[in-house]
Amino acid sequence: MTFGAMIQALYDRIGLTTEATMVARIVNEAKDELISEHRWPWLETSANVTLTTNTGTVTLGTDVMDVLEFYTSAGNPIELVHRDVFEELYRPDNVAAVTSTNPEVACVQGTATTGAYSMALWKVPSATSTAVMRYLRRIPDVSLSTDTFQHI
């Protein structure tokens, strides 16, 4: 069903005729509530993440809603911790800049201007490598009448 068909069905059901912005908000909020209610297996996926030499952060894709697991290319887990724990135990003014072939700890810092999450790493990678991240995929809002919800 396209977004336009959803809007028309909602118009018909509640007797509206020209409230597209309000209907779009209602449909997108309902989608967000549905997605946040459960860890849906069809939203789980994985991706390779490039860890760059002497860089203590990495920007993730804009489709990342929640990071589930993070592994080095050798399959060793990178522990995911809450930002408060990371700031207290691993921030640069508490711990000397430590480098290692692979990071051991990571936390989600916030979002970039693109809406993508940024992650802080400790130990800072001493060589460029690839990590594997398992995550929950974000379902984008619909706005055009021809849009459809992907993966729902």
PDB file of C-alpha atoms in Angstrom:
ATOM      1  CA  MET A   1       0.000   0.000   0.000  1.00  0.00           C
ATOM      2  CA  THR A   2       1.424   3.377  -0.950  1.00  0.00           C
ATOM      3  CA  PHE A   3       1.446   6.335   1.396  1.00  0.00           C
ATOM      4  CA  GLY A   4      -1.148   8.046  -0.820  1.00  0.00           C
ATOM      5  CA  ALA A   5      -3.473   5.045  -0.426  1.00  0.00           C
ATOM      6  CA  MET A   6      -2.948   5.141   3.355  1.00  0.00           C
ATOM      7  CA  ILE A   7      -3.832   8.824   3.441  1.00  0.00           C
ATOM      8  CA  GLN A   8      -6.970   8.263   1.385  1.00  0.00           C
ATOM      9  CA  ALA A   9      -8.052   5.328   3.590  1.00  0.00           C
ATOM     10  CA  LEU A  10      -7.573   7.460   6.695  1.00  0.00           C
ATOM     11  CA  TYR A  11      -9.451  10.368   5.080  1.00  0.00           C
ATOM     12  CA  ASP A  12     -12.335   8.029   4.269  1.00  0.00           C
ATOM     13  CA  ARG A  13     -12.390   6.535   7.746  1.00  0.00           C
ATOM     14  CA  ILE A  14     -12.424   9.802   9.710  1.00  0.00           C
ATOM     15  CA  GLY A  15     -14.093  12.068   7.179  1.00  0.00           C
ATOM     16  CA  LEU A  16     -11.198  14.411   6.342  1.00  0.00           C
ATOM     17  CA  THR A  17     -10.474  15.804   2.931  1.00  0.00           C
ATOM     18  CA  THR A  18      -7.324  17.995   2.937  1.00  0.00           C
ATOM     19  CA  GLU A  19      -5.302  17.349   6.093  1.00  0.00           C
ATOM     20  CA  ALA A  20      -2.303  15.630   4.456  1.00  0.00           C
ATOM     21  CA  THR A  21       0.303  17.028   6.878  1.00  0.00           C
ATOM     22  CA  MET A  22      -1.625  15.871   9.943  1.00  0.00           C
ATOM     23  CA  VAL A  23      -2.284  12.443   8.420  1.00  0.00           C
ATOM     24  CA  ALA A  24       1.397  12.061   7.488  1.00  0.00           C
ATOM     25  CA  ARG A  25       2.392  12.814  11.071  1.00  0.00           C
ATOM     26  CA  ILE A  26      -0.163  10.295  12.448  1.00  0.00           C
ATOM     27  CA  VAL A  27       1.012   7.541  10.071  1.00  0.00           C
ATOM     28  CA  ASN A  28       4.714   8.150  10.786  1.00  0.00           C
ATOM     29  CA  GLU A  29       4.128   8.276  14.565  1.00  0.00           C
ATOM     30  CA  ALA A  30       2.208   4.982  14.368  1.00  0.00           C
ATOM     31  CA  LYS A  31       5.130   3.459  12.429  1.00  0.00           C
ATOM     32  CA  ASP A  32       7.598   4.688  15.068  1.00  0.00           C
ATOM     33  CA  GLU A  33       5.480   3.257  17.908  1.00  0.00           C
ATOM     34  CA  LEU A  34       5.187  -0.110  16.187  1.00  0.00           C
ATOM     35  CA  ILE A  35       8.925  -0.305  15.577  1.00  0.00           C
ATOM     36  CA  SER A  36       9.871   0.698  19.142  1.00  0.00           C
ATOM     37  CA  GLU A  37       7.585  -1.898  20.759  1.00  0.00           C
ATOM     38  CA  HIS A  38       9.761  -4.903  20.013  1.00  0.00           C
ATOM     39  CA  ARG A  39      13.151  -5.940  18.659  1.00  0.00           C
ATOM     40  CA  TRP A  40      11.721  -7.059  15.327  1.00  0.00           C
ATOM     41  CA  PRO A  41      13.936  -9.681  13.622  1.00  0.00           C
ATOM     42  CA  TRP A  42      13.190  -8.257  10.165  1.00  0.00           C
ATOM     43  CA  LEU A  43      14.853  -4.994  11.218  1.00  0.00           C
ATOM     44  CA  GLU A  44      18.103  -6.705  12.266  1.00  0.00           C
ATOM     45  CA  THR A  45      20.961  -6.495   9.793  1.00  0.00           C
ATOM     46  CA  SER A  46      24.728  -6.123   9.722  1.00  0.00           C
ATOM     47  CA  ALA A  47      27.266  -3.941   7.965  1.00  0.00           C
ATOM     48  CA  ASN A  48      31.003  -3.501   7.718  1.00  0.00           C
ATOM     49  CA  VAL A  49      32.393  -0.385   9.403  1.00  0.00           C
ATOM     50  CA  THR A  50      35.812   1.013   8.494  1.00  0.00           C
ATOM     51  CA  LEU A  51      37.971   1.840  11.521  1.00  0.00           C
ATOM     52  CA  THR A  52      40.544   4.425  10.471  1.00  0.00           C
ATOM     53  CA  THR A  53      44.121   4.657  11.748  1.00  0.00           C
ATOM     54  CA  ASN A  54      44.489   6.976  14.778  1.00  0.00           C
ATOM     55  CA  THR A  55      40.820   8.009  14.671  1.00  0.00           C
ATOM     56  CA  GLY A  56      38.816   7.549  17.862  1.00  0.00           C
ATOM     57  CA  THR A  57      35.384   7.975  16.286  1.00  0.00           C
ATOM     58  CA  VAL A  58      33.411   6.410  13.475  1.00  0.00           C
ATOM     59  CA  THR A  59      30.244   7.656  11.784  1.00  0.00           C
ATOM     60  CA  LEU A  60      27.615   4.997  11.153  1.00  0.00           C
ATOM     61  CA  GLY A  61      25.076   4.867   8.333  1.00  0.00           C
ATOM     62  CA  THR A  62      21.889   6.925   8.504  1.00  0.00           C
ATOM     63  CA  ASP A  63      19.832   3.722   8.585  1.00  0.00           C
ATOM     64  CA  VAL A  64      21.166   2.725  12.034  1.00  0.00           C
ATOM     65  CA  MET A  65      18.483   2.921  14.732  1.00  0.00           C
ATOM     66  CA  ASP A  66      20.265   0.930  17.465  1.00  0.00           C
ATOM     67  CA  VAL A  67      23.620  -0.872  17.608  1.00  0.00           C
ATOM     68  CA  LEU A  68      23.251  -4.446  18.882  1.00  0.00           C
ATOM     69  CA  GLU A  69      26.778  -5.865  18.592  1.00  0.00           C
ATOM     70  CA  PHE A  70      30.147  -4.709  17.347  1.00  0.00           C
ATOM     71  CA  TYR A  71      33.032  -7.060  16.382  1.00  0.00           C
ATOM     72  CA  THR A  72      36.558  -6.686  15.091  1.00  0.00           C
ATOM     73  CA  SER A  73      37.396  -8.271  11.741  1.00  0.00           C
ATOM     74  CA  ALA A  74      38.880 -11.185  13.721  1.00  0.00           C
ATOM     75  CA  GLY A  75      35.513 -11.745  15.428  1.00  0.00           C
ATOM     76  CA  ASN A  76      36.505 -10.320  18.822  1.00  0.00           C
ATOM     77  CA  PRO A  77      33.667  -8.387  20.484  1.00  0.00           C
ATOM     78  CA  ILE A  78      33.979  -4.639  21.011  1.00  0.00           C
ATOM     79  CA  GLU A  79      32.120  -3.927  24.251  1.00  0.00           C
ATOM     80  CA  LEU A  80      29.276  -1.435  23.881  1.00  0.00           C
ATOM     81  CA  VAL A  81      28.862   0.803  26.938  1.00  0.00           C
ATOM     82  CA  HIS A  82      26.587   3.694  27.833  1.00  0.00           C
ATOM     83  CA  ARG A  83      27.961   7.150  27.109  1.00  0.00           C
ATOM     84  CA  ASP A  84      28.176   8.032  30.840  1.00  0.00           C
ATOM     85  CA  VAL A  85      30.373   4.988  31.488  1.00  0.00           C
ATOM     86  CA  PHE A  86      32.539   5.763  28.471  1.00  0.00           C
ATOM     87  CA  GLU A  87      32.992   9.401  29.509  1.00  0.00           C
ATOM     88  CA  GLU A  88      33.901   8.408  33.065  1.00  0.00           C
ATOM     89  CA  LEU A  89      36.338   5.597  32.261  1.00  0.00           C
ATOM     90  CA  TYR A  90      37.691   6.159  28.770  1.00  0.00           C
ATOM     91  CA  ARG A  91      37.626   9.860  27.896  1.00  0.00           C
ATOM     92  CA  PRO A  92      40.980  11.313  26.810  1.00  0.00           C
ATOM     93  CA  ASP A  93      41.606  13.396  29.951  1.00  0.00           C
ATOM     94  CA  ASN A  94      41.163  10.296  32.147  1.00  0.00           C
ATOM     95  CA  VAL A  95      43.132   7.836  30.049  1.00  0.00           C
ATOM     96  CA  ALA A  96      46.247   8.455  28.000  1.00  0.00           C
ATOM     97  CA  ALA A  97      45.653   8.157  24.271  1.00  0.00           C
ATOM     98  CA  VAL A  98      45.989   4.414  23.942  1.00  0.00           C
ATOM     99  CA  THR A  99      46.210   2.804  20.538  1.00  0.00           C
ATOM    100  CA  SER A 100      45.805  -0.818  19.654  1.00  0.00           C
ATOM    101  CA  THR A 101      45.270  -2.848  16.534  1.00  0.00           C
ATOM    102  CA  ASN A 102      41.617  -3.140  17.514  1.00  0.00           C
ATOM    103  CA  PRO A 103      39.346  -1.105  19.790  1.00  0.00           C
ATOM    104  CA  GLU A 104      37.986  -2.802  22.908  1.00  0.00           C
ATOM    105  CA  VAL A 105      35.157  -0.451  23.928  1.00  0.00           C
ATOM    106  CA  ALA A 106      32.690   1.738  22.007  1.00  0.00           C
ATOM    107  CA  CYS A 107      29.725   3.978  22.763  1.00  0.00           C
ATOM    108  CA  VAL A 108      27.174   5.905  20.740  1.00  0.00           C
ATOM    109  CA  GLN A 109      28.050   9.597  21.127  1.00  0.00           C
ATOM    110  CA  GLY A 110      25.267  11.333  19.281  1.00  0.00           C
ATOM    111  CA  THR A 111      24.252  12.183  15.770  1.00  0.00           C
ATOM    112  CA  ALA A 112      26.026  13.976  12.967  1.00  0.00           C
ATOM    113  CA  THR A 113      24.325  16.683  10.922  1.00  0.00           C
ATOM    114  CA  THR A 114      23.202  13.963   8.496  1.00  0.00           C
ATOM    115  CA  GLY A 115      21.287  12.202  11.297  1.00  0.00           C
ATOM    116  CA  ALA A 116      23.814   9.362  11.416  1.00  0.00           C
ATOM    117  CA  TYR A 117      25.078   8.151  14.788  1.00  0.00           C
ATOM    118  CA  SER A 118      28.698   8.720  15.760  1.00  0.00           C
ATOM    119  CA  MET A 119      30.541   6.201  17.933  1.00  0.00           C
ATOM    120  CA  ALA A 120      33.556   6.818  20.158  1.00  0.00           C
ATOM    121  CA  LEU A 121      36.202   4.088  20.304  1.00  0.00           C
ATOM    122  CA  TRP A 122      38.720   3.055  22.948  1.00  0.00           C
ATOM    123  CA  LYS A 123      41.480   1.967  22.253  1.00  0.00           C
ATOM    124  CA  VAL A 124      42.071   4.084  19.177  1.00  0.00           C
ATOM    125  CA  PRO A 125      42.832   1.861  16.154  1.00  0.00           C
ATOM    126  CA  SER A 126      46.542   1.890  15.270  1.00  0.00           C
ATOM    127  CA  ALA A 127      45.805   0.560  11.800  1.00  0.00           C
ATOM    128  CA  THR A 128      42.906   0.798   9.396  1.00  0.00           C
ATOM    129  CA  SER A 129      40.661  -2.246   9.677  1.00  0.00           C
ATOM    130  CA  THR A 130      37.094  -3.349   9.179  1.00  0.00           C
ATOM    131  CA  ALA A 131      34.671  -4.085  12.006  1.00  0.00           C
ATOM    132  CA  VAL A 132      31.301  -5.796  11.727  1.00  0.00           C
ATOM    133  CA  MET A 133      28.271  -4.199  13.325  1.00  0.00           C
ATOM    134  CA  ARG A 134      24.898  -5.843  13.914  1.00  0.00           C
ATOM    135  CA  TYR A 135      22.155  -3.272  14.257  1.00  0.00           C
ATOM    136  CA  LEU A 136      18.465  -2.485  14.034  1.00  0.00           C
ATOM    137  CA  ARG A 137      17.594  -0.704  10.822  1.00  0.00           C
ATOM    138  CA  ARG A 138      15.725   2.628  10.920  1.00  0.00           C
ATOM    139  CA  ILE A 139      12.602   2.819   8.764  1.00  0.00           C
ATOM    140  CA  PRO A 140      12.461   6.263   7.134  1.00  0.00           C
ATOM    141  CA  ASP A 141       9.339   8.389   7.431  1.00  0.00           C
ATOM    142  CA  VAL A 142       7.066   8.489   4.420  1.00  0.00           C
ATOM    143  CA  SER A 143       6.125  11.818   2.920  1.00  0.00           C
ATOM    144  CA  LEU A 144       5.332  11.422  -0.782  1.00  0.00           C
ATOM    145  CA  SER A 145       2.054   9.896  -1.884  1.00  0.00           C
ATOM    146  CA  THR A 146       4.004   7.222  -3.829  1.00  0.00           C
ATOM    147  CA  ASP A 147       6.189   6.188  -0.842  1.00  0.00           C
ATOM    148  CA  THR A 148       5.842   2.742   0.721  1.00  0.00           C
ATOM    149  CA  PHE A 149       7.154   1.513   4.045  1.00  0.00           C
ATOM    150  CA  GLN A 150      10.181  -0.650   3.446  1.00  0.00           C
ATOM    151  CA  HIS A 151      10.585  -3.817   5.534  1.00  0.00           C
ATOM    152  CA  ILE A 152       7.202  -3.591   7.279  1.00  0.00           C
TER     153      ILE A 152
END
